Each structure stands twice: as structure tokens, then as C-alpha cells.
CSV table of N, CA and C in Angstrom, one decimal:
chain,number,residue,atom,x,y,z
A,693,MET,N,3.2,16.9,-38.8
A,693,MET,CA,2.9,17.3,-37.5
A,693,MET,C,2.4,18.9,-36.0
A,694,LYS,N,2.0,19.2,-36.8
A,694,LYS,CA,0.7,19.6,-35.6
A,694,LYS,C,0.5,18.4,-34.9
A,695,SER,N,-0.2,18.6,-35.9
A,695,SER,CA,-0.9,16.6,-35.6
A,695,SER,C,-1.2,16.0,-34.4
A,696,SER,N,0.1,15.5,-33.8
A,696,SER,CA,0.7,15.1,-33.5
A,696,SER,C,1.3,15.6,-32.1
A,697,ILE,N,2.1,16.7,-32.8
A,697,ILE,CA,2.2,17.6,-31.1
A,697,ILE,C,1.4,17.7,-30.0
A,698,THR,N,-0.3,18.8,-31.3
A,698,THR,CA,-1.9,18.2,-30.1
A,698,THR,C,-1.5,16.8,-29.9
A,699,ARG,N,-1.7,15.7,-30.6
A,699,ARG,CA,-1.6,14.8,-29.6
A,699,ARG,C,-1.4,14.7,-28.4
A,700,ARG,N,-0.2,14.1,-29.1
A,700,ARG,CA,0.9,14.1,-27.3
A,700,ARG,C,0.6,14.6,-26.2
A,701,ALA,N,0.3,16.3,-26.8
A,701,ALA,CA,-0.4,17.5,-25.5
A,701,ALA,C,-0.9,16.7,-24.6
A,702,LEU,N,-2.4,16.5,-25.4
A,702,LEU,CA,-3.6,15.6,-24.9
A,702,LEU,C,-3.7,14.5,-24.3
A,703,GLN,N,-2.3,13.9,-24.5
A,703,GLN,CA,-1.7,12.1,-24.0
A,703,GLN,C,-1.1,13.0,-22.7
A,704,LEU,N,-1.1,13.2,-22.4
A,704,LEU,CA,-0.1,13.8,-21.7
A,704,LEU,C,-0.4,14.7,-20.3
A,705,PHE,N,-1.8,15.1,-20.9
A,705,PHE,CA,-3.1,15.8,-19.9
A,705,PHE,C,-4.0,14.9,-19.3
A,706,GLU,N,-4.4,13.6,-20.3
A,706,GLU,CA,-5.3,12.6,-19.3
A,706,GLU,C,-4.3,12.1,-18.6
A,707,MET,N,-3.1,12.0,-19.1
A,707,MET,CA,-2.4,10.9,-17.8
A,707,MET,C,-2.0,12.3,-16.5
A,708,GLU,N,-1.8,13.4,-16.5
A,708,GLU,CA,-1.6,14.5,-15.4
A,708,GLU,C,-3.4,14.4,-14.6
A,709,SER,N,-4.6,13.9,-16.0
A,709,SER,CA,-5.4,14.2,-15.1
A,709,SER,C,-5.9,12.8,-14.4
A,710,LEU,N,-5.5,11.6,-14.7
A,710,LEU,CA,-5.7,10.6,-14.1
A,710,LEU,C,-5.2,10.4,-12.7
A,711,LEU,N,-3.6,10.6,-12.6
A,711,LEU,CA,-3.0,10.8,-11.7
A,711,LEU,C,-3.3,11.8,-11.0
A,712,ARG,N,-3.8,13.1,-10.9
A,712,ARG,CA,-4.7,13.8,-9.7
A,712,ARG,C,-5.9,13.2,-9.6
A,713,LYS,N,-6.9,12.4,-10.3
A,713,LYS,CA,-8.2,11.7,-10.1
A,713,LYS,C,-7.9,10.7,-8.9
A,714,THR,N,-6.5,10.1,-8.9
A,714,THR,CA,-6.1,8.8,-7.9
A,714,THR,C,-5.8,9.7,-7.1
A,715,LYS,N,-5.2,10.3,-6.5
A,715,LYS,CA,-4.0,10.8,-5.9
A,715,LYS,C,-4.8,10.6,-4.0
A,716,PRO,N,-6.4,10.8,-4.5
A,716,PRO,CA,-7.3,11.0,-2.9
A,716,PRO,C,-7.0,9.9,-3.0
A,717,ILE,N,-8.0,9.2,-3.7
A,717,ILE,CA,-7.7,7.6,-3.6
A,717,ILE,C,-6.7,7.0,-2.8
A,718,LEU,N,-5.4,7.6,-3.2
A,718,LEU,CA,-4.0,6.7,-3.2
A,718,LEU,C,-3.9,7.2,-1.6
A,719,LYS,N,-4.8,8.5,-1.2
A,719,LYS,CA,-4.0,8.6,0.0
A,719,LYS,C,-4.4,8.5,1.4
A,720,ARG,N,-6.5,8.2,0.9
A,720,ARG,CA,-7.2,8.1,1.4
A,720,ARG,C,-6.5,6.6,2.2
A,721,LEU,N,-6.7,5.4,1.6
A,721,LEU,CA,-6.1,3.7,1.7
A,721,LEU,C,-4.8,4.1,2.7
A,722,ALA,N,-3.4,5.3,1.8
A,722,ALA,CA,-2.6,4.5,3.2
A,722,ALA,C,-3.1,5.3,4.4
A,723,LYS,N,-4.1,6.8,4.2
A,723,LYS,CA,-4.3,7.5,6.3
A,723,LYS,C,-4.4,5.8,6.5
A,724,LYS,N,-5.3,5.5,6.4
A,724,LYS,CA,-6.5,4.1,6.7
A,724,LYS,C,-5.8,3.1,7.4
A,725,SER,N,-4.3,2.5,5.9
A,725,SER,CA,-3.8,1.6,6.9
A,725,SER,C,-2.9,2.4,8.0
A,726,LEU,N,-2.4,3.5,7.6
A,726,LEU,CA,-1.1,3.1,8.6
A,726,LEU,C,-2.2,4.3,10.3
A,727,ILE,N,-3.6,4.1,10.2
A,727,ILE,CA,-4.2,3.9,11.6
A,727,ILE,C,-4.5,3.1,12.3
A,728,TRP,N,-4.6,2.2,11.3
A,728,TRP,CA,-4.9,0.6,11.8
A,728,TRP,C,-3.8,0.1,12.0
A,729,LEU,N,-2.7,0.1,11.2
A,729,LEU,CA,-1.2,0.5,11.6
A,729,LEU,C,-1.0,0.6,13.6
A,730,LEU,N,-1.5,1.9,14.0
A,730,LEU,CA,-1.0,2.4,14.9
A,730,LEU,C,-1.7,1.2,15.5
A,731,VAL,N,-3.5,1.5,15.8
A,731,VAL,CA,-3.9,0.6,16.0
A,731,VAL,C,-3.5,-0.3,16.4
A,732,PHE,N,-2.9,-1.2,15.9
A,732,PHE,CA,-2.8,-2.3,16.1
A,732,PHE,C,-1.3,-2.6,17.1
A,733,GLU,N,-0.1,-1.9,16.4
A,733,GLU,CA,0.6,-1.4,17.5
A,733,GLU,C,0.9,-0.7,19.1
A,734,VAL,N,-0.5,-0.1,18.7
A,734,VAL,CA,-0.8,0.6,20.7
A,734,VAL,C,-1.2,-1.6,21.7
A,735,ILE,N,-2.4,-1.6,19.9
A,735,ILE,CA,-3.1,-3.3,21.8
A,735,ILE,C,-1.9,-4.0,21.9
A,736,VAL,N,-1.2,-4.7,20.9
A,736,VAL,CA,0.1,-5.3,20.7
A,736,VAL,C,0.9,-4.4,21.7
A,737,THR,N,1.1,-4.0,22.3
A,737,THR,CA,2.2,-2.6,23.1
A,737,THR,C,1.2,-2.7,24.8
A,738,LEU,N,-0.1,-3.2,24.5
A,738,LEU,CA,-0.6,-2.8,25.7
A,738,LEU,C,-0.6,-4.1,26.4
A,739,ALA,N,-1.1,-4.6,25.9
A,739,ALA,CA,-1.1,-6.6,25.7
A,739,ALA,C,0.5,-7.2,27.0
A,740,ILE,N,0.9,-6.2,27.0
A,740,ILE,CA,2.2,-7.1,27.4
A,740,ILE,C,1.7,-6.7,28.7
A,741,TYR,N,1.1,-6.0,29.3
A,741,TYR,CA,0.7,-5.9,31.4
A,741,TYR,C,-0.5,-7.0,31.6
A,742,PRO,N,-1.0,-7.4,30.5
A,742,PRO,CA,-2.0,-8.7,31.5
A,742,PRO,C,-1.1,-9.6,31.5
A,743,THR,N,-0.5,-9.7,30.0
A,743,THR,CA,0.3,-10.8,30.0
A,743,THR,C,1.7,-11.1,31.5
A,744,GLY,N,1.2,-9.9,32.1
A,744,GLY,CA,2.6,-10.0,33.5
A,744,GLY,C,2.0,-10.6,34.4
A,745,ASN,N,0.6,-9.6,33.9
A,745,ASN,CA,-0.2,-9.9,35.4
A,745,ASN,C,-0.7,-11.4,35.5
A,746,TYR,N,-0.7,-11.9,34.9
A,746,TYR,CA,-1.3,-13.5,34.2
A,746,TYR,C,-0.3,-14.4,34.8
A,747,ILE,N,1.0,-14.0,34.5
A,747,ILE,CA,2.5,-14.8,34.9
A,747,ILE,C,2.4,-14.7,36.7
A,748,ASN,N,1.8,-13.8,37.2
A,748,ASN,CA,1.9,-13.1,38.5
A,748,ASN,C,0.8,-14.6,39.1
A,749,SER,N,-0.1,-13.8,38.5
A,749,SER,CA,-1.7,-14.7,39.7
A,749,SER,C,-1.3,-16.7,38.9
A,750,LEU,N,-0.7,-16.7,37.9
A,750,LEU,CA,0.0,-18.3,38.0
A,750,LEU,C,0.7,-18.7,39.2
A,751,SER,N,1.6,-17.1,40.0
A,751,SER,CA,2.1,-18.3,40.9
A,751,SER,C,1.5,-17.7,41.9
A,752,SER,N,0.7,-17.2,42.1
A,752,SER,CA,-0.1,-16.9,43.6
A,752,SER,C,-1.2,-17.9,44.2
A,753,GLY,N,-1.7,-18.7,42.6
A,753,GLY,CA,-2.9,-19.6,42.4
A,753,GLY,C,-4.1,-19.4,42.7
A,754,ASN,N,-4.6,-18.5,42.7
A,754,ASN,CA,-5.9,-17.8,42.1
A,754,ASN,C,-6.4,-18.4,41.2
A,755,MET,N,-7.2,-19.2,41.1
A,755,MET,CA,-7.9,-19.0,39.7
A,755,MET,C,-8.7,-18.1,39.1
A,756,VAL,N,-9.5,-17.9,40.2
A,756,VAL,CA,-10.1,-16.7,38.9
A,756,VAL,C,-9.5,-15.8,38.9
A,757,ASP,N,-8.4,-15.3,39.6
A,757,ASP,CA,-7.6,-14.1,38.8
A,757,ASP,C,-6.7,-14.4,37.4
A,758,THR,N,-6.8,-15.4,37.2
A,758,THR,CA,-6.3,-16.2,36.6
A,758,THR,C,-6.5,-15.7,34.9
A,759,LEU,N,-8.2,-16.9,35.1
A,759,LEU,CA,-9.4,-17.0,34.0
A,759,LEU,C,-9.0,-16.0,33.5
A,760,LEU,N,-9.6,-14.8,34.9
A,760,LEU,CA,-9.8,-13.1,34.1
A,760,LEU,C,-8.9,-13.2,33.0
A,761,ILE,N,-7.9,-13.0,34.4
A,761,ILE,CA,-6.9,-12.0,33.6
A,761,ILE,C,-6.7,-12.9,31.4
A,762,ALA,N,-6.3,-14.3,31.9
A,762,ALA,CA,-6.9,-15.6,30.3
A,762,ALA,C,-7.8,-14.5,29.6
A,763,GLY,N,-8.9,-14.4,29.7
A,763,GLY,CA,-9.8,-13.2,29.0
A,763,GLY,C,-9.0,-12.5,28.2
A,764,VAL,N,-8.6,-12.0,29.0
A,764,VAL,CA,-8.3,-10.0,28.9
A,764,VAL,C,-7.3,-10.2,27.5
A,765,ILE,N,-6.2,-11.0,28.3
A,765,ILE,CA,-6.3,-12.2,26.9
A,765,ILE,C,-6.1,-12.3,25.7
A,766,SER,N,-6.8,-13.4,25.6
A,766,SER,CA,-7.9,-13.3,24.6
A,766,SER,C,-8.2,-12.4,24.2
A,767,LEU,N,-8.8,-11.2,24.8
A,767,LEU,CA,-9.3,-9.9,24.4
A,767,LEU,C,-8.4,-9.4,23.3
A,768,PHE,N,-7.4,-9.2,23.9
A,768,PHE,CA,-6.2,-8.0,23.0
A,768,PHE,C,-6.1,-8.6,22.1
A,769,SER,N,-5.8,-10.2,21.9
A,769,SER,CA,-5.4,-11.4,20.6
A,769,SER,C,-6.6,-10.6,19.8
A,770,PHE,N,-8.1,-10.7,20.1
A,770,PHE,CA,-8.4,-10.9,18.7
A,770,PHE,C,-8.7,-9.5,18.2
A,771,LEU,N,-8.3,-8.4,19.4
A,771,LEU,CA,-8.9,-7.3,18.6
A,771,LEU,C,-7.5,-7.2,18.0
A,772,ALA,N,-5.7,-7.2,18.5
A,772,ALA,CA,-4.6,-7.3,16.9
A,772,ALA,C,-5.2,-7.7,16.7
A,773,LEU,N,-5.7,-9.4,16.3
A,773,LEU,CA,-6.4,-9.9,15.1
A,773,LEU,C,-6.8,-8.9,14.4
A,774,ALA,N,-7.7,-9.0,14.0
A,774,ALA,CA,-9.2,-7.7,13.8
A,774,ALA,C,-8.5,-6.3,13.8
A,775,SER,N,-7.4,-5.8,14.7
A,775,SER,CA,-6.9,-4.7,13.1
A,775,SER,C,-6.2,-5.0,12.4
A,776,TYR,N,-5.4,-6.0,12.5
A,776,TYR,CA,-4.0,-6.5,11.8
A,776,TYR,C,-4.2,-7.1,10.3
A,777,VAL,N,-5.4,-8.0,10.0
A,777,VAL,CA,-6.4,-8.3,9.8
A,777,VAL,C,-7.2,-6.4,8.4
A,778,LEU,N,-7.4,-5.8,9.0
A,778,LEU,CA,-8.5,-4.5,8.3
A,778,LEU,C,-6.6,-3.8,7.9
A,779,MET,N,-5.8,-3.6,8.6
A,779,MET,CA,-4.5,-2.5,8.1
A,779,MET,C,-4.3,-3.4,6.7
A,780,ASP,N,-4.0,-4.5,7.6
A,780,ASP,CA,-3.4,-5.4,5.9
A,780,ASP,C,-4.1,-5.1,4.4
A,781,THR,N,-5.2,-5.0,5.5
A,781,THR,CA,-6.4,-4.9,3.3
A,781,THR,C,-6.3,-3.4,3.0
A,782,TYR,N,-5.9,-2.5,3.9
A,782,TYR,CA,-6.5,-1.5,3.0
A,782,TYR,C,-4.9,-1.4,3.1
A,783,ARG,N,-3.6,-1.7,3.6
A,783,ARG,CA,-2.0,-1.6,1.9
A,783,ARG,C,-2.4,-1.7,1.9
A,784,ASN,N,-3.0,-3.4,0.9
A,784,ASN,CA,-3.0,-4.8,0.2
A,784,ASN,C,-3.8,-3.7,-1.5
A,785,ASN,N,-4.8,-3.1,-0.6
A,785,ASN,CA,-5.6,-2.2,-1.8
A,785,ASN,C,-4.9,-0.7,-2.3
A,786,PHE,N,-3.6,-0.1,-1.0
A,786,PHE,CA,-3.2,0.1,-1.7
A,786,PHE,C,-2.4,0.1,-2.2
A,787,ARG,N,-1.5,-0.9,-2.0
A,787,ARG,CA,-0.6,-1.5,-3.5
A,787,ARG,C,-0.9,-1.5,-4.5
A,788,GLU,N,-2.2,-2.6,-4.0
A,788,GLU,CA,-2.6,-3.0,-5.9
A,788,GLU,C,-3.2,-1.7,-7.0
A,789,PHE,N,-3.9,-0.7,-6.1
A,789,PHE,CA,-4.3,0.3,-6.8
A,789,PHE,C,-2.9,0.9,-7.0
A,790,LEU,N,-2.1,1.8,-6.5
A,790,LEU,CA,-1.1,2.2,-7.6
A,790,LEU,C,-0.4,2.0,-8.0
A,791,ARG,N,-0.1,0.3,-8.4
A,791,ARG,CA,0.7,-0.7,-9.2
A,791,ARG,C,-0.9,-0.7,-10.8
A,792,LEU,N,-2.0,-0.8,-10.2
A,792,LEU,CA,-2.4,-0.5,-11.5
A,792,LEU,C,-2.6,0.5,-12.6
A,793,VAL,N,-2.8,2.6,-11.5
A,793,VAL,CA,-2.4,3.4,-11.5
A,793,VAL,C,-1.2,3.9,-12.7
A,794,LEU,N,0.4,3.3,-11.3
A,794,LEU,CA,1.6,2.8,-12.5
A,794,LEU,C,1.7,2.5,-14.1
A,795,ARG,N,0.7,1.6,-14.1
A,795,ARG,CA,0.9,0.3,-15.5
A,795,ARG,C,0.4,1.4,-16.4
A,796,SER,N,-1.4,2.1,-15.4
A,796,SER,CA,-2.3,3.0,-17.2
A,796,SER,C,-0.9,3.9,-17.1
A,797,ALA,N,-0.3,4.5,-16.5
A,797,ALA,CA,0.4,5.7,-17.0
A,797,ALA,C,1.4,5.4,-17.5
A,798,GLY,N,2.1,3.7,-17.2
A,798,GLY,CA,3.1,3.5,-17.7
A,798,GLY,C,3.0,3.3,-19.3
A,799,SER,N,1.7,2.4,-19.4
A,799,SER,CA,1.5,2.6,-20.9
A,799,SER,C,1.0,3.3,-21.9
A,800,ARG,N,0.1,4.5,-20.9
A,800,ARG,CA,0.5,6.2,-21.7
A,800,ARG,C,1.8,6.1,-22.2
A,801,LYS,N,2.7,6.2,-21.1
A,801,LYS,CA,3.9,7.2,-20.9
A,801,LYS,C,4.5,6.2,-22.8
A,802,GLU,N,4.2,5.1,-22.7
A,802,GLU,CA,4.7,4.2,-23.9
A,802,GLU,C,4.0,4.3,-25.0
A,803,GLN,N,2.7,4.8,-24.8
A,803,GLN,CA,2.1,5.3,-26.1
A,803,GLN,C,2.8,6.5,-27.2
A,804,LEU,N,2.7,7.5,-26.4
A,804,LEU,CA,3.5,8.4,-25.9
A,804,LEU,C,4.8,8.6,-26.7
A,805,LEU,N,6.1,7.5,-27.2
A,805,LEU,CA,6.8,7.3,-27.5
A,805,LEU,C,6.7,7.3,-28.7
A,806,THR,N,7.9,7.8,-29.8
A,806,THR,CA,7.7,6.7,-31.5
A,806,THR,C,8.6,6.1,-31.4
A,807,ALA,N,8.3,6.5,-33.0
A,807,ALA,CA,8.0,4.7,-34.1
A,807,ALA,C,9.4,4.6,-33.3
A,808,ALA,N,10.2,5.0,-33.9
A,808,ALA,CA,11.2,4.8,-34.1
A,808,ALA,C,12.2,4.0,-32.9
A,809,TRP,N,11.5,4.5,-31.4
A,809,TRP,CA,11.7,4.2,-30.0
A,809,TRP,C,11.3,2.4,-30.1
A,810,HIS,N,10.4,2.4,-30.5
A,810,HIS,CA,9.3,1.2,-30.7
A,810,HIS,C,9.9,-0.3,-31.4
A,811,LYS,N,10.5,0.4,-32.4
A,811,LYS,CA,11.6,-0.5,-33.3
A,811,LYS,C,12.7,-0.4,-32.7
A,812,LYS,N,13.1,-0.4,-32.0
A,812,LYS,CA,14.1,-0.5,-31.8
A,812,LYS,C,13.8,-1.0,-30.1
A,813,PHE,N,13.3,-1.4,-29.5
A,813,PHE,CA,13.2,-2.4,-28.7
A,813,PHE,C,11.7,-3.5,-29.0
A,814,GLY,N,11.8,-4.9,-28.8
A,814,GLY,CA,10.4,-6.1,-29.2
A,814,GLY,C,9.7,-5.1,-28.0
A,815,THR,N,8.4,-6.7,-27.9
A,815,THR,CA,7.9,-5.7,-27.6
A,815,THR,C,7.8,-6.4,-25.5
A,816,GLY,N,8.3,-7.3,-26.1
A,816,GLY,CA,8.9,-8.1,-24.1
A,816,GLY,C,9.3,-7.6,-23.2
A,817,GLU,N,10.6,-7.2,-24.3
A,817,GLU,CA,11.2,-6.6,-23.8
A,817,GLU,C,11.0,-4.6,-22.8
A,818,LYS,N,9.7,-4.4,-23.0
A,818,LYS,CA,9.4,-3.5,-23.5
A,818,LYS,C,8.5,-2.9,-22.1
A,819,GLU,N,8.0,-4.4,-22.4
A,819,GLU,CA,7.1,-5.0,-20.9
A,819,GLU,C,7.7,-5.0,-19.7
A,820,ALA,N,8.5,-6.0,-20.5
A,820,ALA,CA,10.1,-6.0,-19.2
A,820,ALA,C,10.1,-4.8,-18.3
A,821,VAL,N,10.1,-3.8,-19.4
A,821,VAL,CA,11.1,-2.1,-18.6
A,821,VAL,C,10.1,-2.0,-17.3
A,822,ILE,N,8.7,-2.0,-18.4
A,822,ILE,CA,8.0,-0.4,-17.9
A,822,ILE,C,7.5,-1.5,-16.5
A,823,HIS,N,7.4,-3.3,-16.0
A,823,HIS,CA,6.8,-3.9,-14.7
A,823,HIS,C,8.2,-4.2,-13.6
A,824,LYS,N,9.1,-3.6,-14.9
A,824,LYS,CA,10.4,-3.4,-14.0
A,824,LYS,C,10.4,-2.0,-12.6
A,825,ASN,N,9.9,-1.3,-13.2
A,825,ASN,CA,10.5,0.1,-13.4
A,825,ASN,C,8.7,-0.1,-12.3
A,826,ILE,N,7.6,0.0,-12.5
A,826,ILE,CA,6.6,-0.6,-11.2
A,826,ILE,C,7.1,-1.4,-10.1
A,827,GLU,N,7.2,-2.9,-10.6
A,827,GLU,CA,7.9,-3.5,-9.3
A,827,GLU,C,7.9,-2.4,-8.3
A,828,LYS,N,10.0,-1.2,-8.5
A,828,LYS,CA,10.5,-0.9,-7.7
A,828,LYS,C,9.9,-0.4,-7.4
A,829,VAL,N,9.2,0.4,-8.1
A,829,VAL,CA,8.7,2.4,-7.3
A,829,VAL,C,7.7,1.9,-6.4
A,830,GLY,N,6.5,0.6,-6.8
A,830,GLY,CA,5.3,0.2,-6.0
A,830,GLY,C,6.3,-0.3,-4.8
A,831,LYS,N,7.1,-1.2,-4.4
A,831,LYS,CA,8.5,-1.3,-3.0
A,831,LYS,C,9.2,-0.1,-2.3
A,832,PHE,N,8.7,0.8,-3.4
A,832,PHE,CA,9.6,1.7,-2.5
A,832,PHE,C,8.7,2.8,-1.7
A,833,PHE,N,7.6,2.9,-2.7
A,833,PHE,CA,6.4,3.8,-1.8
A,833,PHE,C,6.2,3.3,-0.5
A,834,ASP,N,6.3,1.3,-0.1
A,834,ASP,CA,5.8,0.2,0.7
A,834,ASP,C,6.8,0.4,1.7
A,835,TYR,N,7.6,1.1,1.1
A,835,TYR,CA,8.9,0.7,2.5
A,835,TYR,C,9.2,1.7,3.3
A,836,ILE,N,9.3,3.3,1.9
A,836,ILE,CA,8.8,4.7,2.7
A,836,ILE,C,7.8,4.4,3.5
A,837,VAL,N,6.2,4.7,2.8
A,837,VAL,CA,5.3,4.4,3.8
A,837,VAL,C,4.9,3.2,5.1
A,838,PHE,N,5.1,1.9,4.9
A,838,PHE,CA,4.1,1.1,5.7
A,838,PHE,C,5.7,0.6,6.4
A,839,MET,N,7.2,0.3,6.0
A,839,MET,CA,9.0,0.2,6.8
A,839,MET,C,8.4,0.4,7.9
A,840,ALA,N,8.8,2.1,7.4
A,840,ALA,CA,10.0,3.5,8.1
A,840,ALA,C,9.0,3.0,9.5
A,841,MET,N,7.6,3.4,9.8
A,841,MET,CA,7.1,3.3,11.5
A,841,MET,C,7.0,2.4,11.6
């Protein structure tokens, strides 16, 4: 009985240690993703002004101004695309790393459950419940961290 309690305490400590080690990595990925999301939004917002000037230069008939402003709009489009790709990369890295950590913690928690619980539920059913809960948490973080902004 005592060895079972000791083993359970050790497994809980390992799970806590895993979460403590991965928290700074998750924070860094989320922070980088949010910074690039902010950069993307600023670039897209600033791209409105050259677009208005482009329309005005088309009506004035000045070809040099029109081409110059078209180049500026192209530059804004390229910068917006580059910042979106970086933001999306960090966001996907955050999402997948979070799922990896949650799957690892879920598997460790499943191993801590009693034999009676394991007999009560089949293998596929246990894995489905764990996977469903991990997806819920992943979607929750994705919505709260990235969509709410």
C-alpha cells in the first residue's frame, strides 16, 4: 500500500515538473505569436492610406504617382503576408506543443487511475475521452489567446 502511494506521489511530481518546464516555452510561443499578430494588424491598417491615395492618383491621371503608390501597396502586401506567415507559424507551434504537453499529462494521469477504472472502460473509450478533452482545452486556448484579440 505504501509503495503505491509513493509511486502515485512520484508520478504526480513528474507531471507537475513537466508542466513547470514547458510553461516558459508555451509563454514564449504565445508571446511571439501575439506580437506578430499585432504587427500584421498594424500593417493591414496602414495599407489603407496608400490605397486611398492610389485611387486619387488614378483619377488625376498622373502615371508616375500611380506606379509609385502601387509599389508601396505591393510592399505593404508583402510585409503583411510575411508577418502573417510568421504569426501563423508561432501560433501552430504553440497549439501543437500545447497538445503534446496535454497528451503527455493526460497519459500520465490515465496511468494513475485504478485498475477497476481501467477494467470499467475499454481502451478505445479511454483514449477517445482523453483526446476529446485535449481538443477542448486546445480550442479554448486558441480562442482565448488568439481569437479574442
